[in-house]
Amino acid sequence: MLDFITRIFNRDSGASKNIAKERLRLVLVHDRASVSPQLLQTLKEDLIKVISNYMVIDEDALEVNLENSENQVALIANIPIKSMKRHADVI
Amino acid sequence: MGEVIVVTSGKGGVGKTTTTANLGTGLAQLGYKVALVDADIGLRNLDVVLGLENRIVYDITDVTGGHCRLRQALIKDKRYEGLFLLPAAQTKDKTAVSPDQMKVLCGDLSQEFDYVIIDCPAGIEQGFRNAIAGADKAIVVTTPEVSAVRDADRIIGLLEAAELREPKLIINRVRQKMVAAGDMMNIDDIIDILAIDLLGVVPEDEMVIITTNRGEAVIQDDRSRSGMAFRNIVRRITGEQVPLLNLEEGGLFSKIRRFIGLK
Ligand SMILES: Nc1ncnc2c1ncn2[C@@H]1O[C@H](COP(=O)(O)OP(=O)(O)OP(=O)(O)O)[C@@H](O)[C@H]1O
Ligand SMILES: [Mg+2]
């Protein structure tokens, strides 16, 4: 019964607006992910700043990239560690 | 010093010119001095929407090119004392004006007017850059469709990159029946995605077309839903707190749905 009411009043699951919204969400993840090299550079610098509080990293070998796949975009960072600090400078 | 507001969208045909004409008319109705600038060079439109197409002598490129004084190019509205139009050039292209010239022009206009509203061309090219160059604030117009919202998102990014912070959103051509049936994205959906402040929602309304046919703005029509929506937007621009129209919140179905706890 509830299922019936749900279907009448809440056609949402099959409703086209949800398809629209989901498609939009995905396309914007991709659109927004085409960030400028400049932004990636500042992100890198910020990452170095934060991580350096905990470990010594090889700044020159640090790689940060956005990777696109079918239904998501991931931030992939490869951060070679030179050594760990005995105590974190910041907690 | 007046406020310079650019009305933009990315996607074409979503209602920038209609919005510009209505906001200008509405602000003039409230007694403000308003200059409307048609920055859509080569595709002059705002003049016909306002019913002023027969009065044009000079255009924006005559002003920036120094062929006439600003005052000479401004066309006074037929109905409203404080409303003026600076028309676009029809026979030139977008490169006929530069961003620096637009900054100077907007600066000059804001000395004389309470509000300067710029009707931006579609796209993200030079015409867009010209239109936003002299603006202090931006209004982004979209419709509840995937392509329009996507373009709005791109425009918001470009506006922020150009230091035009916190643009405000108008959602135009909302069809309440379709929203209620779940076949059109609603306000929450769109605000969710774009994450910017809502300035107002304008319903799809035949009266927009009827009034535009006559060279009038729908905001002059007291009974129309869209006119009411534009009046609310105008009041919000002047700093008033105005709640959203009912239609903006969803129809009967969504109320029932909420009532029986189905969200
Ligand atoms: N709320 C509405 N209800 C019905 N029709 C509308 C509404 N808003 C705009 N229109 C119609 O949609 C068409 C496009 O509107 P308008 O010219 O304002 O868009 P625009 O964004 O300025 O287009 P362009 O990108 O070509 O400059 C016009 O015919 C207009 O009358
Ligand atoms: Mg237009």
CSV table of C-alpha atoms and ligand atoms in Angstrom, one decimal:
chain,number,residue,atom,x,y,z
A,1,MET,CA,0.0,0.0,0.0
A,2,LEU,CA,2.6,2.5,1.0
A,3,ASP,CA,4.5,1.4,-2.0
A,4,PHE,CA,1.5,2.3,-4.1
A,5,ILE,CA,1.3,5.8,-2.6
A,6,THR,CA,5.0,6.2,-2.9
A,7,ARG,CA,4.7,5.5,-6.6
A,8,ILE,CA,1.8,7.9,-7.1
A,9,PHE,CA,3.2,10.8,-5.1
A,10,ASN,CA,6.9,10.1,-5.5
A,11,ARG,CA,7.6,9.1,-9.0
A,12,ASP,CA,11.0,10.4,-8.1
A,13,SER,CA,12.9,7.2,-8.6
A,14,GLY,CA,12.0,7.0,-12.3
A,15,ALA,CA,11.4,10.8,-12.7
A,16,SER,CA,13.5,12.4,-15.3
A,17,LYS,CA,14.7,15.2,-13.0
A,18,ASN,CA,16.7,12.7,-11.0
A,19,ILE,CA,18.4,11.5,-14.2
A,20,ALA,CA,19.1,15.2,-15.0
A,21,LYS,CA,20.5,15.9,-11.6
A,22,GLU,CA,22.8,12.8,-11.6
A,23,ARG,CA,24.0,13.6,-15.1
A,24,LEU,CA,24.7,17.1,-14.1
A,25,ARG,CA,26.5,16.1,-11.0
A,26,LEU,CA,28.8,13.9,-13.0
A,27,VAL,CA,29.5,16.3,-15.8
A,28,LEU,CA,30.3,19.0,-13.3
A,29,VAL,CA,32.8,16.8,-11.5
A,30,HIS,CA,34.6,16.5,-14.8
A,31,ASP,CA,34.2,20.2,-15.8
A,32,ARG,CA,35.4,21.4,-12.4
A,33,ALA,CA,38.3,19.0,-12.4
A,34,SER,CA,39.9,20.6,-15.4
A,35,VAL,CA,41.7,22.8,-13.0
A,36,SER,CA,44.4,25.2,-14.0
A,37,PRO,CA,48.1,24.2,-13.6
A,38,GLN,CA,48.3,27.2,-11.3
A,39,LEU,CA,45.7,25.8,-8.9
A,40,LEU,CA,47.5,22.4,-9.0
A,41,GLN,CA,50.7,24.1,-8.1
A,42,THR,CA,49.3,26.0,-5.1
A,43,LEU,CA,47.7,22.8,-4.0
A,44,LYS,CA,51.1,21.1,-4.2
A,45,GLU,CA,52.7,23.8,-2.1
A,46,ASP,CA,50.0,23.5,0.5
A,47,LEU,CA,50.3,19.8,0.6
A,48,ILE,CA,54.0,20.1,1.2
A,49,LYS,CA,53.5,22.5,4.0
A,50,VAL,CA,51.1,20.2,5.8
A,51,ILE,CA,52.9,17.0,5.2
A,52,SER,CA,56.3,18.5,6.2
A,53,ASN,CA,54.9,18.8,9.7
A,54,TYR,CA,54.9,15.0,10.0
A,55,MET,CA,57.6,13.7,7.7
A,56,VAL,CA,60.4,14.8,5.4
A,57,ILE,CA,59.4,14.4,1.8
A,58,ASP,CA,61.1,14.6,-1.5
A,59,GLU,CA,59.6,17.8,-2.8
A,60,ASP,CA,61.0,17.5,-6.2
A,61,ALA,CA,59.6,14.1,-6.8
A,62,LEU,CA,56.2,15.0,-5.5
A,63,GLU,CA,53.5,14.4,-8.0
A,64,VAL,CA,49.9,15.5,-7.8
A,65,ASN,CA,47.4,14.8,-10.5
A,66,LEU,CA,43.7,14.5,-11.2
A,67,GLU,CA,42.6,11.3,-12.9
A,68,ASN,CA,39.4,10.9,-14.7
A,69,SER,CA,37.6,7.7,-15.0
A,70,GLU,CA,34.1,6.9,-16.2
A,71,ASN,CA,32.2,8.0,-13.1
A,72,GLN,CA,34.6,9.7,-10.8
A,73,VAL,CA,37.5,12.0,-10.6
A,74,ALA,CA,40.3,11.2,-8.2
A,75,LEU,CA,43.1,13.3,-6.8
A,76,ILE,CA,46.2,11.1,-7.0
A,77,ALA,CA,49.3,12.2,-5.1
A,78,ASN,CA,52.6,10.3,-5.1
A,79,ILE,CA,54.7,11.6,-2.3
A,80,PRO,CA,58.1,9.9,-1.7
A,81,ILE,CA,59.1,10.1,2.0
A,82,LYS,CA,62.7,10.7,2.8
A,83,SER,CA,62.4,10.2,6.5
A,84,MET,CA,59.9,10.4,9.3
A,85,LYS,CA,60.1,13.0,12.0
A,86,ARG,CA,60.3,11.7,15.5
A,87,HIS,CA,57.6,14.0,16.8
A,88,ALA,CA,55.0,15.8,14.8
A,89,ASP,CA,55.6,19.6,15.0
A,90,VAL,CA,51.9,20.2,15.0
A,91,ILE,CA,49.2,18.1,16.4
B,1,MET,CA,28.2,56.0,-6.7
B,2,GLY,CA,25.7,53.6,-8.2
B,3,GLU,CA,26.0,49.8,-8.4
B,4,VAL,CA,27.0,48.1,-11.6
B,5,ILE,CA,25.4,44.7,-12.1
B,6,VAL,CA,26.0,42.4,-15.0
B,7,VAL,CA,23.3,39.9,-16.0
B,8,THR,CA,25.0,36.8,-17.5
B,9,SER,CA,24.4,33.1,-18.2
B,10,GLY,CA,26.8,31.3,-20.5
B,11,LYS,CA,24.0,29.6,-22.4
B,12,GLY,CA,22.0,31.6,-24.8
B,13,GLY,CA,18.3,32.2,-24.7
B,14,VAL,CA,17.7,31.6,-21.0
B,15,GLY,CA,16.4,35.1,-20.3
B,16,LYS,CA,19.2,37.6,-19.7
B,17,THR,CA,17.7,40.3,-21.8
B,18,THR,CA,14.2,39.7,-20.4
B,19,THR,CA,15.7,39.9,-16.9
B,20,THR,CA,17.7,43.1,-17.6
B,21,ALA,CA,14.6,44.8,-19.0
B,22,ASN,CA,12.4,43.8,-16.1
B,23,LEU,CA,14.9,44.6,-13.3
B,24,GLY,CA,15.6,48.0,-15.0
B,25,THR,CA,11.9,48.8,-15.3
B,26,GLY,CA,11.2,47.6,-11.8
B,27,LEU,CA,13.9,49.7,-10.2
B,28,ALA,CA,12.8,52.7,-12.2
B,29,GLN,CA,9.2,52.1,-10.9
B,30,LEU,CA,10.6,52.4,-7.4
B,31,GLY,CA,12.1,55.8,-8.3
B,32,TYR,CA,15.7,54.8,-8.9
B,33,LYS,CA,17.8,56.2,-11.8
B,34,VAL,CA,18.7,53.2,-13.9
B,35,ALA,CA,20.9,52.8,-17.0
B,36,LEU,CA,20.6,49.6,-19.0
B,37,VAL,CA,23.6,48.8,-21.1
B,38,ASP,CA,23.2,46.4,-24.1
B,39,ALA,CA,26.6,44.7,-24.3
B,40,ASP,CA,25.5,42.2,-26.9
B,41,ILE,CA,27.3,43.9,-29.7
B,42,GLY,CA,26.2,42.7,-33.2
B,43,LEU,CA,23.0,41.2,-31.8
B,44,ARG,CA,21.2,44.3,-30.4
B,45,ASN,CA,18.0,43.2,-28.6
B,46,LEU,CA,17.4,45.2,-25.4
B,47,ASP,CA,16.1,48.1,-27.5
B,48,VAL,CA,13.2,46.1,-29.0
B,49,VAL,CA,12.4,44.3,-25.8
B,50,LEU,CA,12.0,47.8,-24.2
B,51,GLY,CA,10.2,49.2,-27.3
B,52,LEU,CA,12.8,51.8,-27.9
B,53,GLU,CA,14.1,50.6,-31.2
B,54,ASN,CA,13.0,53.7,-33.1
B,55,ARG,CA,14.8,56.2,-31.1
B,56,ILE,CA,18.4,55.0,-31.5
B,57,VAL,CA,20.8,57.5,-32.9
B,58,TYR,CA,24.1,56.6,-31.3
B,59,ASP,CA,25.3,53.4,-29.8
B,60,ILE,CA,27.8,52.1,-27.3
B,61,THR,CA,30.7,52.1,-29.8
B,62,ASP,CA,30.1,55.7,-30.6
B,63,VAL,CA,30.6,56.5,-27.0
B,64,THR,CA,33.7,54.4,-26.5
B,65,GLY,CA,35.1,55.6,-29.8
B,66,GLY,CA,34.6,59.2,-28.8
B,67,HIS,CA,32.2,60.0,-31.7
B,68,CYS,CA,29.5,61.3,-29.3
B,69,ARG,CA,29.1,62.1,-25.6
B,70,LEU,CA,27.6,59.5,-23.3
B,71,ARG,CA,24.6,61.7,-22.7
B,72,GLN,CA,23.8,61.9,-26.4
B,73,ALA,CA,23.7,58.1,-26.7
B,74,LEU,CA,21.5,57.4,-23.7
B,75,ILE,CA,17.9,56.8,-24.8
B,76,LYS,CA,15.2,57.9,-22.3
B,77,ASP,CA,12.4,55.4,-21.7
B,78,LYS,CA,8.9,56.3,-22.8
B,79,ARG,CA,7.2,55.5,-19.5
B,80,TYR,CA,9.7,55.8,-16.7
B,81,GLU,CA,11.4,59.0,-15.9
B,82,GLY,CA,14.6,57.5,-14.5
B,83,LEU,CA,15.1,54.7,-17.0
B,84,PHE,CA,17.7,55.0,-19.8
B,85,LEU,CA,19.2,52.6,-22.4
B,86,LEU,CA,22.6,52.6,-23.9
B,87,PRO,CA,22.1,50.5,-27.1
B,88,ALA,CA,24.6,48.0,-28.6
B,89,ALA,CA,26.0,48.5,-32.0
B,90,GLN,CA,24.3,46.4,-34.6
B,91,THR,CA,26.8,46.5,-37.5
B,92,LYS,CA,30.0,45.9,-35.5
B,93,ASP,CA,31.4,42.9,-33.7
B,94,LYS,CA,32.4,42.3,-30.2
B,95,THR,CA,36.0,43.5,-30.6
B,96,ALA,CA,34.7,47.0,-31.3
B,97,VAL,CA,34.8,47.6,-27.5
B,98,SER,CA,37.6,46.7,-25.1
B,99,PRO,CA,37.3,45.7,-21.4
B,100,ASP,CA,39.2,48.8,-20.5
B,101,GLN,CA,36.8,51.0,-22.3
B,102,MET,CA,33.9,49.2,-20.6
B,103,LYS,CA,35.5,49.9,-17.2
B,104,VAL,CA,35.6,53.6,-18.0
B,105,LEU,CA,32.1,53.6,-19.3
B,106,CYS,CA,30.6,51.8,-16.3
B,107,GLY,CA,32.6,54.2,-14.0
B,108,ASP,CA,31.0,57.2,-15.8
B,109,LEU,CA,27.5,55.8,-15.7
B,110,SER,CA,27.7,54.9,-12.0
B,111,GLN,CA,28.4,58.5,-11.3
B,112,GLU,CA,25.0,59.4,-12.6
B,113,PHE,CA,22.8,56.4,-12.0
B,114,ASP,CA,21.8,54.4,-8.9
B,115,TYR,CA,21.9,51.2,-10.9
B,116,VAL,CA,23.7,50.3,-14.1
B,117,ILE,CA,22.6,46.9,-15.4
B,118,ILE,CA,24.6,45.3,-18.2
B,119,ASP,CA,22.9,42.7,-20.5
B,120,CYS,CA,25.7,40.3,-21.3
B,121,PRO,CA,25.9,38.3,-24.6
B,122,ALA,CA,25.8,34.5,-24.4
B,123,GLY,CA,29.2,32.7,-24.4
B,124,ILE,CA,32.5,33.1,-22.6
B,125,GLU,CA,34.4,35.0,-25.2
B,126,GLN,CA,35.4,38.6,-25.6
B,127,GLY,CA,31.7,39.8,-25.4
B,128,PHE,CA,31.5,38.2,-22.0
B,129,ARG,CA,34.8,39.7,-20.9
B,130,ASN,CA,33.7,43.1,-22.0
B,131,ALA,CA,30.4,42.9,-20.2
B,132,ILE,CA,31.8,41.9,-16.9
B,133,ALA,CA,34.9,44.2,-17.0
B,134,GLY,CA,33.2,47.2,-15.3
B,135,ALA,CA,30.8,45.3,-13.1
B,136,ASP,CA,30.7,45.2,-9.2
B,137,LYS,CA,28.2,42.5,-9.0
B,138,ALA,CA,26.9,39.6,-11.1
B,139,ILE,CA,23.5,37.9,-11.6
B,140,VAL,CA,23.6,34.5,-13.2
B,141,VAL,CA,20.4,33.5,-15.1
B,142,THR,CA,19.7,29.8,-15.7
B,143,THR,CA,16.8,27.5,-16.6
B,144,PRO,CA,16.2,24.1,-14.9
B,145,GLU,CA,17.9,22.2,-17.6
B,146,VAL,CA,21.1,20.3,-17.6
B,147,SER,CA,22.9,22.3,-20.3
B,148,ALA,CA,21.9,25.7,-18.8
B,149,VAL,CA,22.9,24.8,-15.3
B,150,ARG,CA,26.2,23.3,-16.5
B,151,ASP,CA,27.0,26.6,-18.4
B,152,ALA,CA,26.0,28.6,-15.3
B,153,ASP,CA,28.5,26.6,-13.3
B,154,ARG,CA,31.2,27.5,-15.8
B,155,ILE,CA,30.2,31.1,-15.7
B,156,ILE,CA,30.3,31.2,-11.9
B,157,GLY,CA,33.9,29.9,-12.0
B,158,LEU,CA,34.9,32.5,-14.6
B,159,LEU,CA,33.2,35.3,-12.6
B,160,GLU,CA,35.1,34.3,-9.4
B,161,ALA,CA,38.3,34.1,-11.3
B,162,ALA,CA,37.6,37.7,-12.4
B,163,GLU,CA,37.1,38.7,-8.8
B,164,LEU,CA,33.4,39.1,-9.2
B,165,ARG,CA,32.6,37.3,-5.9
B,166,GLU,CA,29.3,35.9,-4.8
B,167,PRO,CA,27.2,36.1,-7.9
B,168,LYS,CA,23.5,35.6,-7.3
B,169,LEU,CA,21.3,33.2,-9.2
B,170,ILE,CA,17.9,33.6,-11.0
B,171,ILE,CA,16.2,30.4,-12.1
B,172,ASN,CA,13.9,31.3,-15.0
B,173,ARG,CA,11.2,29.5,-16.9
B,174,VAL,CA,10.3,27.1,-14.1
B,175,ARG,CA,7.3,25.0,-14.9
B,176,GLN,CA,5.7,24.2,-11.6
B,177,LYS,CA,3.6,21.2,-12.9
B,178,MET,CA,6.7,19.5,-14.2
B,179,VAL,CA,8.6,20.2,-11.0
B,180,ALA,CA,5.7,18.7,-9.0
B,181,ALA,CA,5.7,15.6,-11.3
B,182,GLY,CA,9.4,15.2,-10.8
B,183,ASP,CA,10.2,15.9,-14.4
B,184,MET,CA,12.0,19.2,-13.8
B,185,MET,CA,14.8,20.0,-11.4
B,186,ASN,CA,13.6,22.0,-8.5
B,187,ILE,CA,15.2,25.0,-6.8
B,188,ASP,CA,16.9,22.8,-4.1
B,189,ASP,CA,18.4,20.6,-6.8
B,190,ILE,CA,19.9,23.5,-8.6
B,191,ILE,CA,21.1,25.4,-5.6
B,192,ASP,CA,22.6,22.2,-4.3
B,193,ILE,CA,24.6,21.8,-7.4
B,194,LEU,CA,25.7,25.4,-8.0
B,195,ALA,CA,26.2,26.3,-4.3
B,196,ILE,CA,25.4,30.0,-4.8
B,197,ASP,CA,22.8,32.3,-3.3
B,198,LEU,CA,19.3,32.4,-4.9
B,199,LEU,CA,18.1,35.8,-5.9
B,200,GLY,CA,14.7,34.6,-7.2
B,201,VAL,CA,12.7,32.2,-9.3
B,202,VAL,CA,10.7,33.2,-12.4
B,203,PRO,CA,7.9,30.9,-13.7
B,204,GLU,CA,7.4,30.1,-17.3
B,205,ASP,CA,4.7,32.5,-18.3
B,206,GLU,CA,3.1,33.4,-21.6
B,207,MET,CA,2.7,37.0,-20.4
B,208,VAL,CA,6.5,37.4,-20.9
B,209,ILE,CA,6.0,36.8,-24.6
B,210,ILE,CA,2.8,38.9,-24.8
B,211,THR,CA,4.3,41.9,-23.1
B,212,THR,CA,7.6,41.6,-25.0
B,213,ASN,CA,5.6,41.6,-28.3
B,214,ARG,CA,4.3,45.0,-27.3
B,215,GLY,CA,7.8,46.3,-26.2
B,216,GLU,CA,6.8,46.3,-22.6
B,217,ALA,CA,8.2,44.5,-19.5
B,218,VAL,CA,6.1,41.9,-17.8
B,219,ILE,CA,6.9,43.5,-14.5
B,220,GLN,CA,4.4,46.3,-15.5
B,221,ASP,CA,1.7,43.7,-15.5
B,222,ASP,CA,0.3,43.6,-11.9
B,223,ARG,CA,-1.4,40.3,-12.2
B,224,SER,CA,1.1,38.0,-13.9
B,225,ARG,CA,3.1,35.5,-11.9
B,226,SER,CA,6.3,36.3,-13.6
B,227,GLY,CA,5.8,40.0,-13.0
B,228,MET,CA,5.3,39.3,-9.3
B,229,ALA,CA,8.5,37.2,-9.3
B,230,PHE,CA,10.5,40.0,-11.0
B,231,ARG,CA,9.1,42.6,-8.5
B,232,ASN,CA,10.3,40.4,-5.6
B,233,ILE,CA,13.7,40.2,-7.2
B,234,VAL,CA,13.9,43.9,-7.6
B,235,ARG,CA,13.1,44.4,-3.9
B,236,ARG,CA,15.8,41.9,-3.0
B,237,ILE,CA,18.3,43.9,-5.1
B,238,THR,CA,17.4,47.0,-3.1
B,239,GLY,CA,18.2,45.1,0.1
B,240,GLU,CA,14.8,44.1,1.2
B,241,GLN,CA,14.2,40.6,2.7
B,242,VAL,CA,11.5,39.1,0.6
B,243,PRO,CA,10.4,35.5,1.0
B,244,LEU,CA,10.1,33.2,-2.0
B,245,LEU,CA,6.8,33.0,-3.9
B,246,ASN,CA,4.8,29.9,-3.2
B,247,LEU,CA,5.4,28.6,-6.7
B,248,GLU,CA,9.0,28.7,-5.8
B,249,GLU,CA,8.6,26.1,-3.1
B,250,GLY,CA,6.7,23.4,-4.9
B,251,GLY,CA,3.1,22.6,-5.7
B,252,LEU,CA,0.4,20.6,-4.1
B,253,PHE,CA,2.1,17.3,-4.7
B,254,SER,CA,5.3,18.1,-3.0
B,255,LYS,CA,3.2,19.4,-0.1
B,256,ILE,CA,1.3,16.2,0.2
B,257,ARG,CA,4.4,14.2,-0.2
B,258,ARG,CA,6.0,16.2,2.6
B,259,PHE,CA,2.9,15.7,4.7
B,260,ILE,CA,2.9,12.0,4.5
B,261,GLY,CA,6.6,11.9,5.2
B,262,LEU,CA,7.8,10.9,1.8
B,263,LYS,CA,10.0,14.0,1.6
C,1,LIG,N1,9.8,33.3,-17.8
C,1,LIG,C1,9.6,33.2,-19.2
C,1,LIG,N2,8.5,32.7,-19.7
C,1,LIG,C2,8.2,32.6,-21.0
C,1,LIG,N3,9.1,33.0,-21.9
C,1,LIG,C3,10.3,33.5,-21.5
C,1,LIG,C4,10.6,33.7,-20.1
C,1,LIG,N4,11.8,34.3,-20.0
C,1,LIG,C5,12.2,34.5,-21.3
C,1,LIG,N5,11.3,34.0,-22.2
C,1,LIG,C6,11.4,34.1,-23.7
C,1,LIG,O1,12.6,33.4,-24.0
C,1,LIG,C7,13.2,34.0,-25.1
C,1,LIG,C8,14.7,34.3,-24.8
C,1,LIG,O2,14.8,35.2,-23.8
C,1,LIG,P1,15.9,36.4,-23.8
C,1,LIG,O3,16.0,37.0,-25.1
C,1,LIG,O4,15.7,37.2,-22.6
C,1,LIG,O5,17.2,35.4,-23.5
C,1,LIG,P2,18.7,35.9,-23.6
C,1,LIG,O6,19.4,35.1,-22.5
C,1,LIG,O7,18.9,37.3,-23.5
C,1,LIG,O8,19.1,35.3,-25.0
C,1,LIG,P3,20.5,35.6,-25.8
C,1,LIG,O9,21.5,34.7,-25.2
C,1,LIG,O10,20.2,35.3,-27.2
C,1,LIG,O11,20.8,37.1,-25.6
C,1,LIG,C9,12.5,35.2,-25.5
C,1,LIG,O12,11.6,34.9,-26.5
C,1,LIG,C10,11.7,35.5,-24.2
C,1,LIG,O13,10.5,36.2,-24.4
C,2,MG,MG,19.9,38.6,-24.9
